[in-house]
PDB file of C-alpha atoms in Angstrom:
ATOM      1  CA  MET A   1      20.959  44.008 -48.652  1.00  0.00           C
ATOM      2  CA  LYS A   2      18.769  46.602 -49.115  1.00  0.00           C
ATOM      3  CA  ALA A   3      16.019  44.212 -49.363  1.00  0.00           C
ATOM      4  CA  LYS A   4      17.165  42.574 -46.120  1.00  0.00           C
ATOM      5  CA  PHE A   5      17.494  45.801 -44.635  1.00  0.00           C
ATOM      6  CA  PHE A   6      13.401  46.343 -45.291  1.00  0.00           C
ATOM      7  CA  PHE A   7      12.472  43.028 -44.294  1.00  0.00           C
ATOM      8  CA  LEU A   8      14.052  43.393 -40.596  1.00  0.00           C
ATOM      9  CA  LEU A   9      11.984  47.626 -40.803  1.00  0.00           C
ATOM     10  CA  ALA A  10       8.896  45.569 -42.313  1.00  0.00           C
ATOM     11  CA  ALA A  11       9.435  42.862 -39.153  1.00  0.00           C
ATOM     12  CA  ALA A  12      10.570  45.807 -36.506  1.00  0.00           C
ATOM     13  CA  LEU A  13       6.415  47.038 -37.345  1.00  0.00           C
ATOM     14  CA  ALA A  14       5.556  44.854 -34.515  1.00  0.00           C
ATOM     15  CA  ALA A  15       1.225  46.522 -23.492  1.00  0.00           C
ATOM     16  CA  PHE A  16       4.580  47.274 -21.370  1.00  0.00           C
ATOM     17  CA  SER A  17       1.753  46.231 -18.354  1.00  0.00           C
ATOM     18  CA  ALA A  18       3.419  42.049 -19.082  1.00  0.00           C
ATOM     19  CA  PRO A  19       5.243  41.018 -15.175  1.00  0.00           C
ATOM     20  CA  ALA A  20       8.689  42.211 -15.929  1.00  0.00           C
ATOM     21  CA  GLN A  21      10.059  38.447 -16.218  1.00  0.00           C
ATOM     22  CA  ALA A  22       9.155  37.380 -19.234  1.00  0.00           C
ATOM     23  CA  GLY A  23       9.007  38.523 -22.794  1.00  0.00           C
ATOM     24  CA  TRP A  24       8.366  36.799 -26.093  1.00  0.00           C
ATOM     25  CA  VAL A  25      10.792  34.660 -28.062  1.00  0.00           C
ATOM     26  CA  ILE A  26       9.884  34.083 -31.657  1.00  0.00           C
ATOM     27  CA  HIS A  27      11.424  32.115 -34.231  1.00  0.00           C
ATOM     28  CA  GLU A  28      11.278  32.776 -38.157  1.00  0.00           C
ATOM     29  CA  ASP A  29      12.200  31.499 -41.068  1.00  0.00           C
ATOM     30  CA  THR A  30      11.686  34.585 -43.355  1.00  0.00           C
ATOM     31  CA  VAL A  31      11.102  35.739 -47.055  1.00  0.00           C
ATOM     32  CA  GLY A  32      14.927  33.741 -48.882  1.00  0.00           C
ATOM     33  CA  GLY A  33      14.826  31.003 -46.442  1.00  0.00           C
ATOM     34  CA  ASN A  34      16.551  32.877 -44.087  1.00  0.00           C
ATOM     35  CA  GLN A  35      16.317  32.704 -40.106  1.00  0.00           C
ATOM     36  CA  MET A  36      15.052  35.004 -37.529  1.00  0.00           C
ATOM     37  CA  VAL A  37      14.721  35.798 -33.877  1.00  0.00           C
ATOM     38  CA  VAL A  38      12.272  38.322 -32.794  1.00  0.00           C
ATOM     39  CA  TYR A  39      12.921  39.209 -28.807  1.00  0.00           C
ATOM     40  CA  ILE A  40      10.160  41.872 -27.767  1.00  0.00           C
ATOM     41  CA  GLN A  41       9.711  42.492 -23.974  1.00  0.00           C
ATOM     42  CA  LYS A  42       9.099  46.036 -22.162  1.00  0.00           C
ATOM     43  CA  ASN A  43       7.658  48.345 -25.617  1.00  0.00           C
ATOM     44  CA  LYS A  44      11.348  46.623 -27.304  1.00  0.00           C
ATOM     45  CA  ILE A  45      11.907  44.839 -30.502  1.00  0.00           C
ATOM     46  CA  PHE A  46      14.371  43.519 -31.479  1.00  0.00           C
ATOM     47  CA  ASN A  47      15.110  42.112 -34.688  1.00  0.00           C
ATOM     48  CA  ASP A  48      18.070  39.818 -35.049  1.00  0.00           C
ATOM     49  CA  THR A  49      19.520  37.613 -38.001  1.00  0.00           C
ATOM     50  CA  ASP A  50      22.714  36.765 -39.042  1.00  0.00           C
ATOM     51  CA  LYS A  51      24.092  39.885 -40.838  1.00  0.00           C
ATOM     52  CA  MET A  52      20.847  42.188 -40.014  1.00  0.00           C
ATOM     53  CA  SER A  53      19.329  43.051 -37.531  1.00  0.00           C
ATOM     54  CA  SER A  54      17.280  45.814 -35.885  1.00  0.00           C
ATOM     55  CA  LEU A  55      15.924  47.071 -32.478  1.00  0.00           C
ATOM     56  CA  VAL A  56      12.787  49.382 -31.830  1.00  0.00           C
ATOM     57  CA  ASP A  57      12.154  50.835 -28.772  1.00  0.00           C
ATOM     58  CA  LEU A  58       8.554  52.677 -28.709  1.00  0.00           C
ATOM     59  CA  ASP A  59       8.666  54.583 -25.725  1.00  0.00           C
ATOM     60  CA  LYS A  60      11.902  56.348 -27.176  1.00  0.00           C
ATOM     61  CA  GLY A  61      10.478  56.603 -30.610  1.00  0.00           C
ATOM     62  CA  TRP A  62      13.523  55.791 -31.789  1.00  0.00           C
ATOM     63  CA  ILE A  63      14.910  53.184 -34.108  1.00  0.00           C
ATOM     64  CA  HIS A  64      18.515  51.473 -35.121  1.00  0.00           C
ATOM     65  CA  MET A  65      19.876  49.542 -37.812  1.00  0.00           C
ATOM     66  CA  ILE A  66      22.532  46.902 -36.750  1.00  0.00           C
ATOM     67  CA  ASN A  67      25.194  45.984 -39.392  1.00  0.00           C
ATOM     68  CA  LYS A  68      26.658  43.078 -37.158  1.00  0.00           C
ATOM     69  CA  VAL A  69      29.356  41.895 -40.246  1.00  0.00           C
ATOM     70  CA  GLY A  70      30.560  45.599 -40.150  1.00  0.00           C
ATOM     71  CA  LYS A  71      30.028  46.331 -36.457  1.00  0.00           C
ATOM     72  CA  SER A  72      28.492  48.625 -37.138  1.00  0.00           C
ATOM     73  CA  TYR A  73      25.143  50.285 -36.427  1.00  0.00           C
ATOM     74  CA  TRP A  74      22.592  53.406 -37.235  1.00  0.00           C
ATOM     75  CA  GLY A  75      20.238  54.592 -34.111  1.00  0.00           C
ATOM     76  CA  GLY A  76      17.877  57.133 -33.918  1.00  0.00           C
ATOM     77  CA  PRO A  77      13.969  59.082 -34.640  1.00  0.00           C
ATOM     78  CA  PHE A  78      12.339  57.277 -37.419  1.00  0.00           C
ATOM     79  CA  GLU A  79      11.798  60.392 -39.278  1.00  0.00           C
ATOM     80  CA  THR A  80      15.086  60.545 -38.977  1.00  0.00           C
ATOM     81  CA  PHE A  81      15.341  57.362 -40.119  1.00  0.00           C
ATOM     82  CA  GLU A  82      13.388  58.355 -43.573  1.00  0.00           C
ATOM     83  CA  GLN A  83      14.696  60.797 -44.154  1.00  0.00           C
ATOM     84  CA  GLU A  84      18.175  60.186 -43.651  1.00  0.00           C
ATOM     85  CA  MET A  85      17.752  56.906 -46.084  1.00  0.00           C
ATOM     86  CA  MET A  86      15.800  59.116 -48.852  1.00  0.00           C
ATOM     87  CA  ALA A  87      18.854  61.916 -49.206  1.00  0.00           C
ATOM     88  CA  ALA A  88      20.676  58.221 -49.723  1.00  0.00           C
ATOM     89  CA  LEU A  89      18.769  57.099 -52.164  1.00  0.00           C
ATOM     90  CA  ASP A  90      19.198  60.721 -53.640  1.00  0.00           C
ATOM     91  CA  LYS A  91      22.927  60.741 -53.958  1.00  0.00           C
ATOM     92  CA  GLN A  92      23.039  56.955 -55.315  1.00  0.00           C
ATOM     93  CA  ILE A  93      20.529  57.850 -58.086  1.00  0.00           C
ATOM     94  CA  ASP A  94      22.573  61.355 -58.821  1.00  0.00           C
ATOM     95  CA  GLU A  95      25.750  59.946 -58.956  1.00  0.00           C
ATOM     96  CA  GLN A  96      25.076  56.505 -60.382  1.00  0.00           C
ATOM     97  CA  MET A  97      23.268  58.741 -63.136  1.00  0.00           C
ATOM     98  CA  LYS A  98      25.155  62.270 -63.251  1.00  0.00           C
ATOM     99  CA  ASP A  99      25.401  61.884 -67.393  1.00  0.00           C
ATOM    100  CA  MET A 100      21.863  61.321 -67.443  1.00  0.00           C
ATOM    101  CA  PRO A 101      19.525  65.190 -67.999  1.00  0.00           C
ATOM    102  CA  GLU A 102      18.398  66.274 -65.099  1.00  0.00           C
ATOM    103  CA  ASP A 103      15.338  65.895 -65.852  1.00  0.00           C
ATOM    104  CA  GLN A 104      15.811  62.672 -66.644  1.00  0.00           C
ATOM    105  CA  ARG A 105      17.110  62.146 -62.964  1.00  0.00           C
ATOM    106  CA  GLN A 106      14.253  63.698 -61.426  1.00  0.00           C
ATOM    107  CA  ALA A 107      12.032  61.784 -62.470  1.00  0.00           C
ATOM    108  CA  MET A 108      13.330  58.602 -61.309  1.00  0.00           C
ATOM    109  CA  LYS A 109      14.001  60.245 -57.808  1.00  0.00           C
ATOM    110  CA  GLU A 110      10.270  60.933 -58.114  1.00  0.00           C
ATOM    111  CA  ARG A 111       9.269  57.080 -59.582  1.00  0.00           C
ATOM    112  CA  MET A 112      11.515  55.575 -56.164  1.00  0.00           C
ATOM    113  CA  LYS A 113       9.546  57.333 -53.858  1.00  0.00           C
ATOM    114  CA  GLN A 114       6.161  56.282 -55.505  1.00  0.00           C
ATOM    115  CA  GLY A 115       8.150  52.423 -55.412  1.00  0.00           C
ATOM    116  CA  MET A 116       9.152  52.794 -51.588  1.00  0.00           C
ATOM    117  CA  ALA A 117       6.048  53.930 -50.792  1.00  0.00           C
ATOM    118  CA  GLY A 118       3.909  51.147 -51.194  1.00  0.00           C
ATOM    119  CA  PRO A 119       0.209  50.735 -51.648  1.00  0.00           C
ATOM    120  CA  ALA A 120      -0.316  51.644 -48.553  1.00  0.00           C
ATOM    121  CA  ASP A 121       0.430  55.278 -49.065  1.00  0.00           C
ATOM    122  CA  SER A 122      -0.848  55.504 -52.462  1.00  0.00           C
ATOM    123  CA  GLY A 123      -4.288  55.786 -52.194  1.00  0.00           C
ATOM    124  CA  LEU A 124      -5.341  52.351 -52.751  1.00  0.00           C
ATOM    125  CA  LYS A 125      -7.652  51.613 -50.114  1.00  0.00           C
ATOM    126  CA  ILE A 126      -6.483  49.221 -47.612  1.00  0.00           C
ATOM    127  CA  GLU A 127      -8.738  46.825 -46.383  1.00  0.00           C
ATOM    128  CA  VAL A 128      -8.085  43.031 -43.213  1.00  0.00           C
ATOM    129  CA  VAL A 129     -11.184  41.418 -44.146  1.00  0.00           C
ATOM    130  CA  LYS A 130     -11.122  37.507 -41.464  1.00  0.00           C
ATOM    131  CA  THR A 131     -11.544  34.534 -43.866  1.00  0.00           C
ATOM    132  CA  GLY A 132     -12.988  32.280 -41.244  1.00  0.00           C
ATOM    133  CA  LYS A 133      -9.665  30.103 -42.594  1.00  0.00           C
ATOM    134  CA  THR A 134      -8.156  28.260 -39.156  1.00  0.00           C
ATOM    135  CA  ALA A 135      -4.598  26.160 -38.630  1.00  0.00           C
ATOM    136  CA  GLN A 136      -2.038  25.032 -36.266  1.00  0.00           C
ATOM    137  CA  VAL A 137       1.682  27.206 -37.129  1.00  0.00           C
ATOM    138  CA  ALA A 138       4.575  26.321 -34.639  1.00  0.00           C
ATOM    139  CA  GLY A 139       1.701  23.998 -32.426  1.00  0.00           C
ATOM    140  CA  HIS A 140      -0.484  27.431 -32.092  1.00  0.00           C
ATOM    141  CA  ASP A 141      -4.062  27.685 -33.341  1.00  0.00           C
ATOM    142  CA  CYS A 142      -4.431  30.763 -35.844  1.00  0.00           C
ATOM    143  CA  GLN A 143      -7.326  32.352 -37.921  1.00  0.00           C
ATOM    144  CA  GLU A 144      -6.437  34.000 -41.461  1.00  0.00           C
ATOM    145  CA  TYR A 145      -7.133  37.782 -42.601  1.00  0.00           C
ATOM    146  CA  GLN A 146      -7.183  38.871 -45.759  1.00  0.00           C
ATOM    147  CA  VAL A 147      -5.289  42.211 -46.264  1.00  0.00           C
ATOM    148  CA  LYS A 148      -5.803  43.782 -49.492  1.00  0.00           C
ATOM    149  CA  ALA A 149      -5.306  47.065 -51.894  1.00  0.00           C
ATOM    150  CA  GLY A 150      -7.102  48.371 -53.801  1.00  0.00           C
ATOM    151  CA  GLY A 151      -9.432  45.009 -53.948  1.00  0.00           C
ATOM    152  CA  GLU A 152      -6.484  43.113 -55.065  1.00  0.00           C
ATOM    153  CA  VAL A 153      -4.968  40.662 -51.868  1.00  0.00           C
ATOM    154  CA  ARG A 154      -2.008  41.132 -51.342  1.00  0.00           C
ATOM    155  CA  GLU A 155      -1.034  39.767 -47.616  1.00  0.00           C
ATOM    156  CA  GLU A 156      -2.142  36.839 -45.887  1.00  0.00           C
ATOM    157  CA  HIS A 157      -2.127  37.398 -41.374  1.00  0.00           C
ATOM    158  CA  TRP A 158      -2.243  33.804 -39.643  1.00  0.00           C
ATOM    159  CA  ILE A 159      -2.598  35.117 -36.103  1.00  0.00           C
ATOM    160  CA  ALA A 160      -2.214  33.430 -33.517  1.00  0.00           C
ATOM    161  CA  PRO A 161      -4.271  35.045 -30.619  1.00  0.00           C
ATOM    162  CA  ASP A 162      -2.505  33.297 -27.183  1.00  0.00           C
ATOM    163  CA  ILE A 163       0.069  35.401 -28.244  1.00  0.00           C
ATOM    164  CA  LYS A 164      -0.957  38.036 -26.605  1.00  0.00           C
ATOM    165  CA  ILE A 165       2.015  41.106 -27.661  1.00  0.00           C
ATOM    166  CA  SER A 166      -0.727  43.971 -26.142  1.00  0.00           C
ATOM    167  CA  GLN A 167       1.214  41.896 -22.178  1.00  0.00           C
ATOM    168  CA  GLU A 168       5.323  43.659 -23.552  1.00  0.00           C
ATOM    169  CA  ILE A 169       3.873  46.192 -26.303  1.00  0.00           C
ATOM    170  CA  ASP A 170       1.901  49.395 -26.077  1.00  0.00           C
ATOM    171  CA  LEU A 171       0.075  49.609 -29.274  1.00  0.00           C
ATOM    172  CA  ASP A 172      -1.184  53.149 -29.172  1.00  0.00           C
ATOM    173  CA  LYS A 173       2.711  54.155 -29.410  1.00  0.00           C
ATOM    174  CA  MET A 174       3.380  51.302 -32.492  1.00  0.00           C
ATOM    175  CA  HIS A 175       0.380  52.498 -33.635  1.00  0.00           C
ATOM    176  CA  GLN A 176       1.136  57.260 -33.032  1.00  0.00           C
ATOM    177  CA  GLN A 177       4.400  56.157 -34.584  1.00  0.00           C
ATOM    178  CA  LEU A 178       4.877  53.467 -37.090  1.00  0.00           C
ATOM    179  CA  SER A 179       1.886  54.895 -39.405  1.00  0.00           C
ATOM    180  CA  GLN A 180       3.233  57.681 -39.661  1.00  0.00           C
ATOM    181  CA  LEU A 181       5.885  56.800 -41.639  1.00  0.00           C
ATOM    182  CA  LYS A 182       6.138  57.323 -45.670  1.00  0.00           C
ATOM    183  CA  MET A 183       8.444  54.292 -46.037  1.00  0.00           C
ATOM    184  CA  GLY A 184       6.558  51.687 -47.661  1.00  0.00           C
ATOM    185  CA  ALA A 185       8.555  48.087 -44.916  1.00  0.00           C
ATOM    186  CA  GLY A 186       8.187  45.042 -45.667  1.00  0.00           C
ATOM    187  CA  PRO A 187       8.304  43.217 -48.895  1.00  0.00           C
ATOM    188  CA  GLY A 188       3.942  44.216 -49.815  1.00  0.00           C
ATOM    189  CA  GLY A 189       4.625  47.497 -48.475  1.00  0.00           C
ATOM    190  CA  LEU A 190       2.304  47.197 -46.615  1.00  0.00           C
ATOM    191  CA  ALA A 191       3.956  47.067 -42.628  1.00  0.00           C
ATOM    192  CA  SER A 192       2.939  50.382 -42.237  1.00  0.00           C
ATOM    193  CA  ALA A 193      -0.999  50.888 -42.937  1.00  0.00           C
ATOM    194  CA  LYS A 194      -2.531  51.322 -39.977  1.00  0.00           C
ATOM    195  CA  GLU A 195      -5.329  48.635 -40.833  1.00  0.00           C
ATOM    196  CA  VAL A 196      -2.688  45.814 -40.381  1.00  0.00           C
ATOM    197  CA  LEU A 197      -0.993  47.080 -37.522  1.00  0.00           C
ATOM    198  CA  GLY A 198      -4.271  46.822 -35.843  1.00  0.00           C
ATOM    199  CA  LEU A 199      -4.033  43.404 -36.001  1.00  0.00           C
ATOM    200  CA  TRP A 200      -1.583  42.850 -34.008  1.00  0.00           C
ATOM    201  CA  GLY A 201      -4.105  43.586 -31.234  1.00  0.00           C
ATOM    202  CA  LYS A 202      -5.024  40.811 -32.359  1.00  0.00           C
ATOM    203  CA  GLY A 203      -2.205  38.250 -31.392  1.00  0.00           C
ATOM    204  CA  TYR A 204       1.050  37.680 -33.308  1.00  0.00           C
ATOM    205  CA  PRO A 205       1.322  36.452 -36.892  1.00  0.00           C
ATOM    206  CA  LEU A 206       3.061  33.042 -37.313  1.00  0.00           C
ATOM    207  CA  LYS A 207       2.204  32.536 -40.727  1.00  0.00           C
ATOM    208  CA  LYS A 208       2.613  35.961 -43.905  1.00  0.00           C
ATOM    209  CA  VAL A 209       2.194  34.995 -48.005  1.00  0.00           C
ATOM    210  CA  TYR A 210       3.080  38.014 -49.310  1.00  0.00           C
ATOM    211  CA  ARG A 211       1.996  37.791 -53.213  1.00  0.00           C
ATOM    212  CA  MET A 212       3.635  39.674 -56.083  1.00  0.00           C
ATOM    213  CA  MET A 213       3.512  40.291 -59.974  1.00  0.00           C
ATOM    214  CA  GLY A 214       1.802  36.358 -59.848  1.00  0.00           C
ATOM    215  CA  GLN A 215       4.504  34.960 -56.689  1.00  0.00           C
ATOM    216  CA  GLU A 216       4.165  34.394 -53.821  1.00  0.00           C
ATOM    217  CA  MET A 217       6.477  34.834 -50.405  1.00  0.00           C
ATOM    218  CA  ILE A 218       5.709  32.710 -47.327  1.00  0.00           C
ATOM    219  CA  SER A 219       7.949  33.752 -43.838  1.00  0.00           C
ATOM    220  CA  GLN A 220       6.853  31.545 -41.367  1.00  0.00           C
ATOM    221  CA  VAL A 221       7.504  30.602 -37.167  1.00  0.00           C
ATOM    222  CA  ARG A 222       9.077  27.614 -36.266  1.00  0.00           C
ATOM    223  CA  LYS A 223       8.943  28.103 -32.817  1.00  0.00           C
ATOM    224  CA  VAL A 224       7.419  30.574 -29.711  1.00  0.00           C
ATOM    225  CA  GLU A 225       8.768  30.633 -26.050  1.00  0.00           C
ATOM    226  CA  ARG A 226       7.439  32.888 -23.314  1.00  0.00           C
ATOM    227  CA  LYS A 227      10.301  33.754 -21.062  1.00  0.00           C
ATOM    228  CA  GLU A 228      12.904  36.639 -19.733  1.00  0.00           C
ATOM    229  CA  ILE A 229      14.492  38.293 -21.683  1.00  0.00           C
ATOM    230  CA  PRO A 230      18.044  39.713 -20.155  1.00  0.00           C
ATOM    231  CA  ALA A 231      18.563  43.592 -21.015  1.00  0.00           C
ATOM    232  CA  LYS A 232      21.439  42.865 -22.700  1.00  0.00           C
ATOM    233  CA  VAL A 233      20.190  41.051 -25.723  1.00  0.00           C
ATOM    234  CA  PHE A 234      18.683  45.143 -26.517  1.00  0.00           C
ATOM    235  CA  GLU A 235      21.521  46.911 -26.225  1.00  0.00           C
ATOM    236  CA  ILE A 236      24.306  48.046 -29.059  1.00  0.00           C
ATOM    237  CA  PRO A 237      27.437  46.188 -28.685  1.00  0.00           C
ATOM    238  CA  ALA A 238      29.899  48.980 -27.444  1.00  0.00           C
ATOM    239  CA  SER A 239      32.032  47.843 -30.094  1.00  0.00           C
ATOM    240  CA  PHE A 240      30.112  48.747 -32.642  1.00  0.00           C
ATOM    241  CA  LYS A 241      30.798  51.784 -35.286  1.00  0.00           C
ATOM    242  CA  LYS A 242      27.954  54.866 -35.219  1.00  0.00           C
ATOM    243  CA  VAL A 243      27.473  55.355 -39.431  1.00  0.00           C
ATOM    244  CA  PRO A 244      25.280  57.446 -41.774  1.00  0.00           C
ATOM    245  CA  VAL A 245      22.877  54.879 -42.970  1.00  0.00           C
ATOM    246  CA  ALA A 246      24.022  54.799 -46.623  1.00  0.00           C
ATOM    247  CA  GLU A 247      27.420  54.176 -45.032  1.00  0.00           C
ATOM    248  CA  LEU A 248      25.753  50.886 -43.337  1.00  0.00           C
ATOM    249  CA  MET A 249      23.521  49.651 -46.190  1.00  0.00           C
ATOM    250  CA  GLY A 250      26.716  49.886 -48.318  1.00  0.00           C
ATOM    251  CA  MET A 251      25.474  52.012 -50.686  1.00  0.00           C
ATOM    252  CA  PHE A 252      28.657  54.363 -51.789  1.00  0.00           C
TER     253      PHE A 252
END
């Protein structure tokens, strides 16, 4: 549950000047073999899966995390989400390690925070390099960009320039809001790095390759549609209950 939660957050990390009648609908096979549909229109991004989903509203500066199985959700400003998430993890460590000496619990919390921050907030130099390689993904021509942390290639982004997300998303707002997150997002913890956010101005990543501990994880788009998206797609169902972050994630 937690891995999918953070991937969705990462997935959420993705101008308002586009024609009102058209948005982007992107069908993706994510890390772990899960399927996700991404809806992008009028400064809203909805990442929908069968169990956990996320909704970002850049005009409000809010994120909603949605547990479709439990019919519950959490919604609020990005910074509030991060604060509640960290507080919930602190509490979880305290409860699970209550018999451990205080200094060891605090050391565990610090390691946890450092791990969640990811390379983007660890002091490592983040670089994005265009390799010159090209490929077709889901019928679109893509260009490869490597994302390096401390000189090591951590991610590959295959960007489709013809999928102009800037027609639906205010990139300045996205950069301002998401680059302030201290909590690393996505499998590699680099999604909120300003260098990676800058790739959104070049197009949409139809394929991502994450490299960690000698392994590769791949997320790839199967289909892209340009069409009007009904406003109700970006609404939380009225029957869903708002709950604390910890309850949403099933932490306690």
